Amino acid sequence: MFSPAARRTLAFALGFVLLLLIIWSLARALPTPGLLDYGSFIASGQAASQGLDPYGIYPLTFHVVMPGFESWNPNLNPPAALPLFQLLGLMDPHEGFRLWWSLSVLCYAATVLLLARRDSSRGAHWLAALWAFALAGFWDTLVLGQIYLPLVLSAAGAWLLLERGQGVLAGVAIGLVIAVKPNFMVWPALLFLAGYYRPVVSAGVTALLLSLLPLLLYGPDVYQQWFALLATEGQRVAFLTNASLAGLLLRSGLGILAAPIGVLVLAALAFWAWRSRPSLAQASALGLIGALVASPLAWVHYTLFLLPLFFTRPMNWALGLAAVLLVLPVPWVLSFMASPSWVQASIGSVYGWAVLLCLVGSLTGTRAKASEKEAPGRPLASADRHHGNKIS
């Protein structure tokens, strides 16, 4: 369609736009005196160390006040994350914020580097890397002091380990993710239904051990306190940075359908994995996307877990449009918080639409590749078809 020279010109133009967006985002995301979500984590860790409810409201807990929305943002992470927050709480909160900010950037840079270098035969990935660093979820994670980026590195590492046939190590990495973000259990569930058993066992053991540790450190009440907090979080589902299907339906006035449709999505994915026995990459892609679509809360930061999808699969119209929507800055999206419901459900829900487009793009790619050979670096899946689909 375009000549090589025209494609190069277009690539450099896109790269320039992405670079400008990165510079603007960096200026906004540098650590400030406000602790935001990081303050909630520190408050939670300090409370746990003192024998108090780690899911309560304390002076450092982030209080969100903006047009059309007001809410406390206590720590929502499961008890498995409390030892990390307790450790960070030993430091001065502002120094700890800067340290965590720096470690998060390093983890994300490592993630992008690993994915970009995955397949040298596909050429340079400089434009894809620039796009990854322009993603709204990345910068908002840094602004808030959130904990997603080490988990994103773990998920990407698990994807690459699965490709290399190292199922047990991949399972450990997946287990770390689901211990802190349990909605990603959809991923190993689809792997299991597709016949890839060993990484699922490894993930389950890892997640279980990490989840049992808080019982020893804080007692059984800690899980009751966490569940009690989760039961009160319904009002935050409509927040515009929630990219789940539940958030999109609630903003559209169809919130009553969120739970049944979410169950139907998971059931359809489960049947697909059991019936079609997909490759590791296909099962992983649909597992990660399904976790976001069906979760009650899947903030824009969760979209970073979909990075392997964009780096390892051929681009199509749905993934291309999703890639554009995912770089739209969070402040621009939040400017629609006080807008009419139809605006919130359309323009204000760009992250939710992007996740649905990823689902469409992945399903389209799955059908298109049904009769193709496995891509370079993924010889394991076809070999497993002759060994009961079990990974060693």
mmCIF file of C-alpha atoms in Angstrom:
data_model
loop_
_atom_site.group_PDB
_atom_site.id
_atom_site.type_symbol
_atom_site.label_atom_id
_atom_site.label_comp_id
_atom_site.label_asym_id
_atom_site.label_seq_id
_atom_site.Cartn_x
_atom_site.Cartn_y
_atom_site.Cartn_z
ATOM 1 C CA MET A 1 0.000 0.000 0.000
ATOM 2 C CA PHE A 2 2.838 2.358 0.891
ATOM 3 C CA SER A 3 6.329 2.445 -0.552
ATOM 4 C CA PRO A 4 9.243 1.647 1.797
ATOM 5 C CA ALA A 5 10.197 5.331 1.893
ATOM 6 C CA ALA A 6 6.636 6.344 2.779
ATOM 7 C CA ARG A 7 6.488 3.715 5.534
ATOM 8 C CA ARG A 8 9.745 4.984 7.003
ATOM 9 C CA THR A 9 8.484 8.558 6.940
ATOM 10 C CA LEU A 10 5.239 7.535 8.626
ATOM 11 C CA ALA A 11 7.148 5.542 11.249
ATOM 12 C CA PHE A 12 9.384 8.503 12.095
ATOM 13 C CA ALA A 13 6.367 10.820 12.277
ATOM 14 C CA LEU A 14 4.607 8.461 14.669
ATOM 15 C CA GLY A 15 7.788 8.100 16.675
ATOM 16 C CA PHE A 16 8.103 11.871 16.985
ATOM 17 C CA VAL A 17 4.521 12.185 18.253
ATOM 18 C CA LEU A 18 5.096 9.394 20.763
ATOM 19 C CA LEU A 19 8.313 11.020 21.939
ATOM 20 C CA LEU A 20 6.516 14.316 22.576
ATOM 21 C CA LEU A 21 3.849 12.452 24.545
ATOM 22 C CA ILE A 22 6.528 10.694 26.599
ATOM 23 C CA ILE A 23 8.240 13.991 27.448
ATOM 24 C CA TRP A 24 4.921 15.547 28.510
ATOM 25 C CA SER A 25 4.030 12.481 30.579
ATOM 26 C CA LEU A 26 7.415 12.387 32.294
ATOM 27 C CA ALA A 27 7.049 15.987 33.463
ATOM 28 C CA ARG A 28 3.720 15.060 35.036
ATOM 29 C CA ALA A 29 4.857 11.749 36.532
ATOM 30 C CA LEU A 30 7.978 12.774 38.452
ATOM 31 C CA PRO A 31 7.616 12.158 42.215
ATOM 32 C CA THR A 32 5.836 14.969 44.044
ATOM 33 C CA PRO A 33 5.140 15.636 47.758
ATOM 34 C CA GLY A 34 1.792 13.854 47.361
ATOM 35 C CA LEU A 35 1.996 10.124 48.133
ATOM 36 C CA LEU A 36 -1.354 9.146 46.539
ATOM 37 C CA ASP A 37 -1.795 5.344 46.291
ATOM 38 C CA TYR A 38 1.704 4.755 47.614
ATOM 39 C CA GLY A 39 0.598 6.494 50.814
ATOM 40 C CA SER A 40 -2.299 4.026 51.104
ATOM 41 C CA PHE A 41 0.140 1.135 50.788
ATOM 42 C CA ILE A 42 2.432 2.542 53.465
ATOM 43 C CA ALA A 43 -0.514 3.145 55.774
ATOM 44 C CA SER A 44 -1.612 -0.443 55.220
ATOM 45 C CA GLY A 45 1.836 -1.861 55.937
ATOM 46 C CA GLN A 46 2.245 0.239 59.080
ATOM 47 C CA ALA A 47 -1.163 -0.818 60.346
ATOM 48 C CA ALA A 48 -0.333 -4.479 59.748
ATOM 49 C CA SER A 49 2.925 -4.147 61.672
ATOM 50 C CA GLN A 50 1.024 -2.634 64.625
ATOM 51 C CA GLY A 51 -1.676 -5.280 64.686
ATOM 52 C CA LEU A 52 -4.315 -2.907 63.294
ATOM 53 C CA ASP A 53 -6.670 -3.408 60.356
ATOM 54 C CA PRO A 54 -4.464 -2.995 57.253
ATOM 55 C CA TYR A 55 -7.577 -2.231 55.187
ATOM 56 C CA GLY A 56 -8.748 0.714 57.251
ATOM 57 C CA ILE A 57 -8.520 4.471 56.649
ATOM 58 C CA TYR A 58 -5.469 6.240 58.086
ATOM 59 C CA PRO A 59 -3.802 9.674 57.719
ATOM 60 C CA LEU A 60 -1.687 8.506 54.750
ATOM 61 C CA THR A 61 -4.628 6.858 52.959
ATOM 62 C CA PHE A 62 -5.252 8.511 49.587
ATOM 63 C CA HIS A 63 -8.474 10.577 49.460
ATOM 64 C CA VAL A 64 -9.650 11.262 45.906
ATOM 65 C CA VAL A 65 -11.692 14.442 45.395
ATOM 66 C CA MET A 66 -12.520 15.569 41.878
ATOM 67 C CA PRO A 67 -15.535 16.848 39.929
ATOM 68 C CA GLY A 68 -18.159 14.140 39.870
ATOM 69 C CA PHE A 69 -16.280 11.767 42.176
ATOM 70 C CA GLU A 70 -15.055 11.499 45.766
ATOM 71 C CA SER A 71 -13.692 8.408 47.454
ATOM 72 C CA TRP A 72 -11.081 7.037 49.803
ATOM 73 C CA ASN A 73 -8.530 4.797 48.092
ATOM 74 C CA PRO A 74 -7.409 2.303 50.741
ATOM 75 C CA ASN A 75 -5.124 -0.565 49.854
ATOM 76 C CA LEU A 76 -7.146 -3.132 47.875
ATOM 77 C CA ASN A 77 -4.325 -5.619 47.345
ATOM 78 C CA PRO A 78 -4.684 -9.015 49.029
ATOM 79 C CA PRO A 79 -2.770 -9.856 52.202
ATOM 80 C CA ALA A 80 0.058 -11.394 50.159
ATOM 81 C CA ALA A 81 1.225 -7.834 49.383
ATOM 82 C CA LEU A 82 1.296 -6.716 53.028
ATOM 83 C CA PRO A 83 4.875 -7.903 53.798
ATOM 84 C CA LEU A 84 6.131 -5.686 50.945
ATOM 85 C CA PHE A 85 4.168 -2.699 52.247
ATOM 86 C CA GLN A 86 5.396 -3.356 55.777
ATOM 87 C CA LEU A 87 8.983 -3.391 54.520
ATOM 88 C CA LEU A 88 8.512 -0.145 52.572
ATOM 89 C CA GLY A 89 6.924 1.376 55.659
ATOM 90 C CA LEU A 90 10.259 1.190 57.468
ATOM 91 C CA MET A 91 11.555 3.985 55.234
ATOM 92 C CA ASP A 92 10.622 7.641 55.139
ATOM 93 C CA PRO A 93 7.475 7.637 52.948
ATOM 94 C CA HIS A 94 8.785 10.219 50.472
ATOM 95 C CA GLU A 95 12.178 8.553 50.123
ATOM 96 C CA GLY A 96 10.433 5.220 49.733
ATOM 97 C CA PHE A 97 8.188 6.687 47.035
ATOM 98 C CA ARG A 98 11.210 7.858 45.027
ATOM 99 C CA LEU A 99 12.931 4.493 45.447
ATOM 100 C CA TRP A 100 9.824 2.577 44.381
ATOM 101 C CA TRP A 101 9.322 4.953 41.438
ATOM 102 C CA SER A 102 12.868 4.240 40.240
ATOM 103 C CA LEU A 103 12.566 0.477 40.684
ATOM 104 C CA SER A 104 9.270 0.530 38.796
ATOM 105 C CA VAL A 105 10.852 2.327 35.837
ATOM 106 C CA LEU A 106 13.695 -0.198 35.761
ATOM 107 C CA CYS A 107 11.240 -3.123 35.834
ATOM 108 C CA TYR A 108 9.258 -1.650 32.967
ATOM 109 C CA ALA A 109 12.369 -0.923 30.917
ATOM 110 C CA ALA A 110 13.458 -4.533 31.421
ATOM 111 C CA THR A 111 10.007 -5.726 30.317
ATOM 112 C CA VAL A 112 10.070 -3.707 27.105
ATOM 113 C CA LEU A 113 13.655 -4.747 26.352
ATOM 114 C CA LEU A 114 12.875 -8.448 26.802
ATOM 115 C CA LEU A 115 9.825 -8.268 24.561
ATOM 116 C CA ALA A 116 11.530 -6.128 21.909
ATOM 117 C CA ARG A 117 14.462 -8.534 21.667
ATOM 118 C CA ARG A 118 12.282 -11.638 21.643
ATOM 119 C CA ASP A 119 12.478 -12.230 17.897
ATOM 120 C CA SER A 120 15.383 -10.544 16.127
ATOM 121 C CA SER A 121 14.127 -11.806 12.770
ATOM 122 C CA ARG A 122 11.252 -9.325 12.913
ATOM 123 C CA GLY A 123 13.613 -6.369 12.819
ATOM 124 C CA ALA A 124 13.980 -3.364 15.085
ATOM 125 C CA HIS A 125 11.203 -2.662 17.565
ATOM 126 C CA TRP A 126 12.088 0.952 18.302
ATOM 127 C CA LEU A 127 8.625 2.213 17.382
ATOM 128 C CA ALA A 128 6.907 -0.453 19.474
ATOM 129 C CA ALA A 129 9.205 0.396 22.386
ATOM 130 C CA LEU A 130 8.356 4.097 22.084
ATOM 131 C CA TRP A 131 4.676 3.182 22.035
ATOM 132 C CA ALA A 132 5.104 1.066 25.161
ATOM 133 C CA PHE A 133 6.696 3.999 26.997
ATOM 134 C CA ALA A 134 3.857 6.286 25.899
ATOM 135 C CA LEU A 135 1.118 4.084 27.365
ATOM 136 C CA ALA A 136 -1.262 5.830 29.740
ATOM 137 C CA GLY A 137 -1.156 2.926 32.175
ATOM 138 C CA PHE A 138 2.605 3.187 32.564
ATOM 139 C CA TRP A 139 2.631 6.875 33.436
ATOM 140 C CA ASP A 140 -0.377 6.724 35.741
ATOM 141 C CA THR A 141 1.261 3.846 37.595
ATOM 142 C CA LEU A 142 4.242 6.106 38.271
ATOM 143 C CA VAL A 143 2.058 9.075 39.222
ATOM 144 C CA LEU A 144 0.156 7.040 41.817
ATOM 145 C CA GLY A 145 3.114 5.049 43.129
ATOM 146 C CA GLN A 146 1.344 1.812 42.242
ATOM 147 C CA ILE A 147 2.896 -1.668 42.334
ATOM 148 C CA TYR A 148 2.017 -2.989 38.874
ATOM 149 C CA LEU A 149 5.329 -2.727 37.032
ATOM 150 C CA PRO A 150 7.273 -5.496 38.814
ATOM 151 C CA LEU A 151 4.224 -7.708 38.261
ATOM 152 C CA VAL A 152 4.138 -6.744 34.572
ATOM 153 C CA LEU A 153 7.773 -7.848 34.332
ATOM 154 C CA SER A 154 6.879 -11.141 36.011
ATOM 155 C CA ALA A 155 3.966 -11.732 33.608
ATOM 156 C CA ALA A 156 6.062 -10.934 30.528
ATOM 157 C CA GLY A 157 8.817 -13.180 31.842
ATOM 158 C CA ALA A 158 6.290 -15.978 32.310
ATOM 159 C CA TRP A 159 5.080 -15.564 28.717
ATOM 160 C CA LEU A 160 8.641 -15.802 27.381
ATOM 161 C CA LEU A 161 9.485 -18.756 29.635
ATOM 162 C CA LEU A 162 6.409 -20.595 28.364
ATOM 163 C CA GLU A 163 7.632 -20.040 24.802
ATOM 164 C CA ARG A 164 10.978 -21.557 25.743
ATOM 165 C CA GLY A 165 9.408 -24.632 27.316
ATOM 166 C CA GLN A 166 10.340 -23.713 30.887
ATOM 167 C CA GLY A 167 6.877 -24.380 32.283
ATOM 168 C CA VAL A 168 7.783 -24.722 35.956
ATOM 169 C CA LEU A 169 9.661 -21.407 36.109
ATOM 170 C CA ALA A 170 6.895 -19.756 34.106
ATOM 171 C CA GLY A 171 4.400 -21.039 36.664
ATOM 172 C CA VAL A 172 6.376 -19.496 39.510
ATOM 173 C CA ALA A 173 6.237 -16.126 37.743
ATOM 174 C CA ILE A 174 2.503 -16.513 37.092
ATOM 175 C CA GLY A 175 1.938 -17.512 40.719
ATOM 176 C CA LEU A 176 3.625 -14.326 41.904
ATOM 177 C CA VAL A 177 1.246 -12.296 39.744
ATOM 178 C CA ILE A 178 -1.957 -14.008 40.854
ATOM 179 C CA ALA A 179 -0.976 -13.919 44.543
ATOM 180 C CA VAL A 180 -1.065 -10.116 44.354
ATOM 181 C CA LYS A 181 -3.660 -9.734 41.571
ATOM 182 C CA PRO A 182 -6.023 -12.723 41.917
ATOM 183 C CA ASN A 183 -8.137 -11.761 38.880
ATOM 184 C CA PHE A 184 -5.311 -13.100 36.711
ATOM 185 C CA MET A 185 -6.223 -16.643 37.775
ATOM 186 C CA VAL A 186 -8.047 -16.718 34.442
ATOM 187 C CA TRP A 187 -4.644 -17.132 32.765
ATOM 188 C CA PRO A 188 -3.565 -20.425 34.415
ATOM 189 C CA ALA A 189 -7.181 -21.645 34.265
ATOM 190 C CA LEU A 190 -7.152 -21.396 30.464
ATOM 191 C CA LEU A 191 -3.705 -22.974 30.321
ATOM 192 C CA PHE A 192 -5.015 -25.904 32.342
ATOM 193 C CA LEU A 193 -8.104 -26.338 30.160
ATOM 194 C CA ALA A 194 -5.876 -26.173 27.077
ATOM 195 C CA GLY A 195 -3.825 -29.060 28.468
ATOM 196 C CA TYR A 196 -0.717 -27.285 29.787
ATOM 197 C CA TYR A 197 -0.578 -28.680 33.303
ATOM 198 C CA ARG A 198 2.844 -28.179 34.843
ATOM 199 C CA PRO A 199 2.967 -24.371 34.759
ATOM 200 C CA VAL A 200 -0.497 -24.371 36.332
ATOM 201 C CA VAL A 201 0.608 -26.608 39.199
ATOM 202 C CA SER A 202 3.720 -24.490 39.715
ATOM 203 C CA ALA A 203 1.636 -21.288 39.656
ATOM 204 C CA GLY A 204 -0.872 -22.711 42.118
ATOM 205 C CA VAL A 205 1.790 -23.815 44.599
ATOM 206 C CA THR A 206 3.572 -20.454 44.390
ATOM 207 C CA ALA A 207 0.384 -18.437 44.839
ATOM 208 C CA LEU A 208 -0.769 -20.651 47.704
ATOM 209 C CA LEU A 209 2.505 -20.324 49.619
ATOM 210 C CA LEU A 210 2.547 -16.550 49.175
ATOM 211 C CA SER A 211 -1.086 -16.350 50.274
ATOM 212 C CA LEU A 212 -0.503 -18.490 53.377
ATOM 213 C CA LEU A 213 2.360 -16.303 54.602
ATOM 214 C CA PRO A 214 0.036 -13.493 55.811
ATOM 215 C CA LEU A 215 -1.863 -16.009 57.946
ATOM 216 C CA LEU A 216 1.361 -16.738 59.808
ATOM 217 C CA LEU A 217 2.355 -13.073 60.073
ATOM 218 C CA TYR A 218 -0.982 -11.385 60.791
ATOM 219 C CA GLY A 219 -3.493 -14.099 61.714
ATOM 220 C CA PRO A 220 -6.674 -15.295 59.967
ATOM 221 C CA ASP A 221 -8.551 -12.025 60.555
ATOM 222 C CA VAL A 222 -6.520 -10.327 57.830
ATOM 223 C CA TYR A 223 -8.471 -12.101 55.100
ATOM 224 C CA GLN A 224 -11.794 -11.246 56.725
ATOM 225 C CA GLN A 225 -10.724 -7.599 56.791
ATOM 226 C CA TRP A 226 -9.760 -7.729 53.117
ATOM 227 C CA PHE A 227 -13.042 -9.328 52.066
ATOM 228 C CA ALA A 228 -14.975 -6.760 54.108
ATOM 229 C CA LEU A 229 -13.252 -3.940 52.232
ATOM 230 C CA LEU A 230 -13.871 -5.535 48.824
ATOM 231 C CA ALA A 231 -17.590 -5.709 49.624
ATOM 232 C CA THR A 232 -17.704 -1.902 49.898
ATOM 233 C CA GLU A 233 -15.945 -1.074 46.630
ATOM 234 C CA GLY A 234 -18.908 -1.075 44.247
ATOM 235 C CA GLN A 235 -18.935 2.696 43.752
ATOM 236 C CA ARG A 236 -15.479 2.710 42.200
ATOM 237 C CA VAL A 237 -16.458 0.402 39.343
ATOM 238 C CA ALA A 238 -17.792 3.383 37.370
ATOM 239 C CA PHE A 239 -14.512 5.334 37.626
ATOM 240 C CA LEU A 240 -13.340 6.102 34.099
ATOM 241 C CA THR A 241 -9.944 4.443 34.403
ATOM 242 C CA ASN A 242 -11.625 1.112 35.131
ATOM 243 C CA ALA A 243 -11.159 -0.730 31.830
ATOM 244 C CA SER A 244 -13.288 -3.775 32.676
ATOM 245 C CA LEU A 245 -16.535 -4.698 30.973
ATOM 246 C CA ALA A 246 -18.340 -4.105 34.272
ATOM 247 C CA GLY A 247 -17.208 -0.485 34.310
ATOM 248 C CA LEU A 248 -18.253 0.030 30.702
ATOM 249 C CA LEU A 249 -21.694 -1.485 31.300
ATOM 250 C CA LEU A 250 -22.244 0.507 34.491
ATOM 251 C CA ARG A 251 -21.424 3.765 32.737
ATOM 252 C CA SER A 252 -23.826 2.740 29.958
ATOM 253 C CA GLY A 253 -26.669 2.241 32.439
ATOM 254 C CA LEU A 254 -26.482 -1.560 32.103
ATOM 255 C CA GLY A 255 -24.683 -2.358 35.329
ATOM 256 C CA ILE A 256 -27.186 -5.060 36.214
ATOM 257 C CA LEU A 257 -25.812 -7.110 33.299
ATOM 258 C CA ALA A 258 -22.162 -6.855 34.378
ATOM 259 C CA ALA A 259 -22.029 -10.015 36.499
ATOM 260 C CA PRO A 260 -23.930 -12.358 34.143
ATOM 261 C CA ILE A 261 -22.074 -11.137 31.054
ATOM 262 C CA GLY A 262 -18.760 -11.490 32.873
ATOM 263 C CA VAL A 263 -19.639 -15.083 33.755
ATOM 264 C CA LEU A 264 -20.645 -15.758 30.145
ATOM 265 C CA VAL A 265 -17.326 -14.378 28.877
ATOM 266 C CA LEU A 266 -15.368 -16.615 31.238
ATOM 267 C CA ALA A 267 -17.502 -19.634 30.361
ATOM 268 C CA ALA A 268 -17.012 -19.008 26.637
ATOM 269 C CA LEU A 269 -13.241 -18.698 27.054
ATOM 270 C CA ALA A 270 -13.147 -21.865 29.164
ATOM 271 C CA PHE A 271 -15.100 -23.826 26.557
ATOM 272 C CA TRP A 272 -12.881 -22.462 23.791
ATOM 273 C CA ALA A 273 -9.694 -23.488 25.615
ATOM 274 C CA TRP A 274 -11.035 -26.975 26.400
ATOM 275 C CA ARG A 275 -12.500 -27.564 22.953
ATOM 276 C CA SER A 276 -9.843 -26.101 20.642
ATOM 277 C CA ARG A 277 -6.669 -26.879 22.648
ATOM 278 C CA PRO A 278 -4.953 -23.617 21.630
ATOM 279 C CA SER A 279 -1.233 -22.928 21.583
ATOM 280 C CA LEU A 280 0.484 -21.497 24.628
ATOM 281 C CA ALA A 281 0.524 -18.010 23.100
ATOM 282 C CA GLN A 282 -3.174 -18.146 22.200
ATOM 283 C CA ALA A 283 -4.194 -19.411 25.640
ATOM 284 C CA SER A 284 -2.015 -16.823 27.361
ATOM 285 C CA ALA A 285 -3.346 -13.946 25.258
ATOM 286 C CA LEU A 286 -6.996 -14.845 25.870
ATOM 287 C CA GLY A 287 -6.284 -15.574 29.530
ATOM 288 C CA LEU A 288 -4.795 -12.136 30.134
ATOM 289 C CA ILE A 289 -7.495 -10.330 28.166
ATOM 290 C CA GLY A 290 -10.251 -12.368 29.799
ATOM 291 C CA ALA A 291 -8.931 -11.424 33.239
ATOM 292 C CA LEU A 292 -9.365 -7.741 32.392
ATOM 293 C CA VAL A 293 -12.719 -8.064 30.633
ATOM 294 C CA ALA A 294 -14.411 -10.110 33.367
ATOM 295 C CA SER A 295 -12.939 -8.408 36.463
ATOM 296 C CA PRO A 296 -15.122 -5.949 38.394
ATOM 297 C CA LEU A 297 -12.100 -3.647 38.632
ATOM 298 C CA ALA A 298 -9.369 -3.611 35.978
ATOM 299 C CA TRP A 299 -7.686 -0.222 36.052
ATOM 300 C CA VAL A 300 -5.890 1.157 33.007
ATOM 301 C CA HIS A 301 -2.665 -0.026 34.658
ATOM 302 C CA TYR A 302 -3.794 -3.613 34.083
ATOM 303 C CA THR A 303 -3.574 -3.062 30.334
ATOM 304 C CA LEU A 304 0.214 -3.151 30.685
ATOM 305 C CA PHE A 305 -0.084 -6.903 31.224
ATOM 306 C CA LEU A 306 -1.174 -7.123 27.583
ATOM 307 C CA LEU A 307 2.210 -5.914 26.284
ATOM 308 C CA PRO A 308 3.281 -9.408 25.085
ATOM 309 C CA LEU A 309 0.183 -9.491 22.913
ATOM 310 C CA PHE A 310 1.333 -6.424 20.963
ATOM 311 C CA PHE A 311 4.958 -7.511 20.700
ATOM 312 C CA THR A 312 4.426 -11.141 19.712
ATOM 313 C CA ARG A 313 1.344 -11.190 17.480
ATOM 314 C CA PRO A 314 0.791 -9.725 13.988
ATOM 315 C CA MET A 315 -0.953 -6.358 14.100
ATOM 316 C CA ASN A 316 -4.513 -6.120 12.788
ATOM 317 C CA TRP A 317 -7.072 -3.326 12.696
ATOM 318 C CA ALA A 318 -8.480 -4.102 16.166
ATOM 319 C CA LEU A 319 -5.090 -4.261 17.898
ATOM 320 C CA GLY A 320 -3.952 -1.148 16.018
ATOM 321 C CA LEU A 321 -6.956 0.859 17.194
ATOM 322 C CA ALA A 322 -6.523 -0.462 20.729
ATOM 323 C CA ALA A 323 -2.876 0.643 20.642
ATOM 324 C CA VAL A 324 -3.984 4.184 19.785
ATOM 325 C CA LEU A 325 -6.626 4.334 22.532
ATOM 326 C CA LEU A 326 -4.232 3.053 25.188
ATOM 327 C CA VAL A 327 -1.854 6.008 24.815
ATOM 328 C CA LEU A 328 -4.560 8.612 25.439
ATOM 329 C CA PRO A 329 -3.471 10.309 28.700
ATOM 330 C CA VAL A 330 -5.351 9.644 31.909
ATOM 331 C CA PRO A 331 -5.900 13.374 32.703
ATOM 332 C CA TRP A 332 -7.715 13.766 29.377
ATOM 333 C CA VAL A 333 -9.955 10.764 30.115
ATOM 334 C CA LEU A 334 -10.684 11.960 33.667
ATOM 335 C CA SER A 335 -11.804 15.329 32.305
ATOM 336 C CA PHE A 336 -15.068 13.552 31.399
ATOM 337 C CA MET A 337 -15.860 12.491 34.979
ATOM 338 C CA ALA A 338 -18.620 15.100 35.336
ATOM 339 C CA SER A 339 -19.902 14.660 31.777
ATOM 340 C CA PRO A 340 -23.278 13.124 30.822
ATOM 341 C CA SER A 341 -23.487 9.349 31.026
ATOM 342 C CA TRP A 342 -23.398 8.869 27.249
ATOM 343 C CA VAL A 343 -20.095 10.777 27.080
ATOM 344 C CA GLN A 344 -18.632 8.693 29.900
ATOM 345 C CA ALA A 345 -19.762 5.497 28.187
ATOM 346 C CA SER A 346 -18.208 6.498 24.870
ATOM 347 C CA ILE A 347 -15.239 8.881 24.913
ATOM 348 C CA GLY A 348 -14.715 8.480 28.646
ATOM 349 C CA SER A 349 -14.499 4.692 28.343
ATOM 350 C CA VAL A 350 -11.678 4.504 25.797
ATOM 351 C CA TYR A 351 -9.655 2.118 27.953
ATOM 352 C CA GLY A 352 -12.585 -0.281 28.256
ATOM 353 C CA TRP A 353 -13.156 -0.153 24.507
ATOM 354 C CA ALA A 354 -9.436 -0.779 23.975
ATOM 355 C CA VAL A 355 -9.569 -3.973 26.047
ATOM 356 C CA LEU A 356 -12.580 -5.206 24.059
ATOM 357 C CA LEU A 357 -10.706 -4.413 20.839
ATOM 358 C CA CYS A 358 -7.790 -6.498 22.135
ATOM 359 C CA LEU A 359 -10.239 -9.361 22.626
ATOM 360 C CA VAL A 360 -11.517 -8.957 19.055
ATOM 361 C CA GLY A 361 -7.997 -8.637 17.654
ATOM 362 C CA SER A 362 -6.767 -11.686 19.517
ATOM 363 C CA LEU A 363 -9.721 -13.824 18.432
ATOM 364 C CA THR A 364 -9.225 -12.650 14.846
ATOM 365 C CA GLY A 365 -5.558 -13.568 15.006
ATOM 366 C CA THR A 366 -6.420 -16.935 16.546
ATOM 367 C CA ARG A 367 -8.666 -17.861 13.634
ATOM 368 C CA ALA A 368 -6.168 -16.583 11.075
ATOM 369 C CA LYS A 369 -3.327 -18.643 12.541
ATOM 370 C CA ALA A 370 -5.299 -21.818 13.160
ATOM 371 C CA SER A 371 -3.592 -23.641 10.284
ATOM 372 C CA GLU A 372 -0.197 -21.959 10.474
ATOM 373 C CA LYS A 373 2.979 -23.283 12.012
ATOM 374 C CA GLU A 374 4.113 -22.008 15.372
ATOM 375 C CA ALA A 375 6.094 -18.767 15.245
ATOM 376 C CA PRO A 376 9.871 -18.760 15.848
ATOM 377 C CA GLY A 377 10.649 -19.267 19.506
ATOM 378 C CA ARG A 378 7.424 -21.274 20.070
ATOM 379 C CA PRO A 379 8.195 -24.865 19.054
ATOM 380 C CA LEU A 380 6.847 -26.304 22.271
ATOM 381 C CA ALA A 381 3.106 -26.111 21.659
ATOM 382 C CA SER A 382 3.075 -28.298 18.570
ATOM 383 C CA ALA A 383 5.399 -30.831 20.157
ATOM 384 C CA ASP A 384 3.148 -31.029 23.205
ATOM 385 C CA ARG A 385 0.264 -32.118 21.007
ATOM 386 C CA HIS A 386 2.020 -35.498 20.843
ATOM 387 C CA HIS A 387 2.622 -35.739 24.580
ATOM 388 C CA GLY A 388 -0.745 -35.086 26.142
ATOM 389 C CA ASN A 389 -0.180 -31.304 26.067
ATOM 390 C CA LYS A 390 1.950 -31.498 29.200
ATOM 391 C CA ILE A 391 4.851 -29.142 29.687
ATOM 392 C CA SER A 392 8.005 -30.232 31.376
#
